[in-house]
């Protein structure tokens, strides 16, 4: 990967990490734990919002 592109990715990572937790993640494990936690919360809220389908009356 070219150096300028790698630096841009690193800067992007830093900005996003500071938005999520206010600092850089210590390691990939901490990053994944946070992302899975956010995903779990997001999908739980979505599942609650979807109304259950009901069967219609048969004619």
mmCIF file of C-alpha atoms in Angstrom:
data_model
loop_
_atom_site.group_PDB
_atom_site.id
_atom_site.type_symbol
_atom_site.label_atom_id
_atom_site.label_comp_id
_atom_site.label_asym_id
_atom_site.label_seq_id
_atom_site.Cartn_x
_atom_site.Cartn_y
_atom_site.Cartn_z
ATOM 1 C CA UNK A 1 0.000 0.000 0.000
ATOM 2 C CA UNK A 2 1.436 3.442 -0.854
ATOM 3 C CA UNK A 3 2.599 5.446 2.165
ATOM 4 C CA UNK A 4 0.152 8.306 1.603
ATOM 5 C CA UNK A 5 -2.801 5.900 1.402
ATOM 6 C CA UNK A 6 -1.649 4.041 4.535
ATOM 7 C CA UNK A 7 -1.356 7.352 6.431
ATOM 8 C CA UNK A 8 -4.839 8.360 5.264
ATOM 9 C CA UNK A 9 -6.244 5.053 6.567
ATOM 10 C CA UNK A 10 -4.461 5.504 9.894
ATOM 11 C CA UNK A 11 -5.817 9.044 10.239
ATOM 12 C CA UNK A 12 -9.324 7.873 9.392
ATOM 13 C CA UNK A 13 -9.041 5.103 12.004
ATOM 14 C CA UNK A 14 -7.896 7.609 14.620
ATOM 15 C CA UNK A 15 -10.775 10.012 13.947
ATOM 16 C CA UNK A 16 -13.413 7.266 14.076
ATOM 17 C CA UNK A 17 -11.959 5.691 17.214
ATOM 18 C CA UNK A 18 -12.016 9.029 18.999
ATOM 19 C CA UNK A 19 -15.668 9.458 17.985
ATOM 20 C CA UNK A 20 -16.594 5.994 19.307
ATOM 21 C CA UNK A 21 -14.639 5.905 22.581
ATOM 22 C CA UNK A 22 -12.803 9.231 22.906
ATOM 23 C CA UNK A 23 -9.353 7.725 22.360
ATOM 24 C CA UNK A 24 -7.487 5.198 20.222
ATOM 25 C CA UNK A 25 -8.310 1.533 20.790
ATOM 26 C CA UNK A 26 -5.562 -0.321 22.639
ATOM 27 C CA UNK A 27 -5.638 -3.250 20.213
ATOM 28 C CA UNK A 28 -7.751 -5.114 17.677
ATOM 29 C CA UNK A 29 -9.484 -7.114 20.416
ATOM 30 C CA UNK A 30 -10.780 -3.962 22.075
ATOM 31 C CA UNK A 31 -11.895 -2.623 18.688
ATOM 32 C CA UNK A 32 -13.791 -5.825 17.851
ATOM 33 C CA UNK A 33 -15.440 -5.975 21.284
ATOM 34 C CA UNK A 34 -16.749 -2.430 20.822
ATOM 35 C CA UNK A 35 -17.955 -3.085 17.278
ATOM 36 C CA UNK A 36 -19.760 -6.292 18.280
ATOM 37 C CA UNK A 37 -21.335 -4.481 21.239
ATOM 38 C CA UNK A 38 -22.604 -1.725 18.929
ATOM 39 C CA UNK A 39 -23.843 -4.302 16.412
ATOM 40 C CA UNK A 40 -25.704 -6.234 19.123
ATOM 41 C CA UNK A 41 -27.432 -3.080 20.340
ATOM 42 C CA UNK A 42 -28.287 -1.994 16.802
ATOM 43 C CA UNK A 43 -29.761 -5.323 15.765
ATOM 44 C CA UNK A 44 -31.688 -5.740 19.032
ATOM 45 C CA UNK A 45 -33.389 -2.385 18.464
ATOM 46 C CA UNK A 46 -34.201 -3.342 14.882
ATOM 47 C CA UNK A 47 -35.698 -6.682 15.905
ATOM 48 C CA UNK A 48 -37.996 -4.943 18.387
ATOM 49 C CA UNK A 49 -39.189 -2.480 15.744
ATOM 50 C CA UNK A 50 -40.251 -5.101 13.185
ATOM 51 C CA UNK A 51 -43.903 -6.071 13.726
ATOM 52 C CA UNK A 52 -44.632 -9.769 13.784
ATOM 53 C CA UNK A 53 -46.589 -11.134 10.862
ATOM 54 C CA UNK A 54 -49.987 -12.532 11.689
ATOM 55 C CA UNK A 55 -51.815 -15.118 9.719
ATOM 56 C CA UNK A 56 -54.902 -13.932 7.924
ATOM 57 C CA UNK A 57 -58.229 -15.678 8.314
ATOM 58 C CA UNK A 58 -58.749 -18.491 5.884
ATOM 59 C CA UNK A 59 -61.855 -18.174 3.700
#
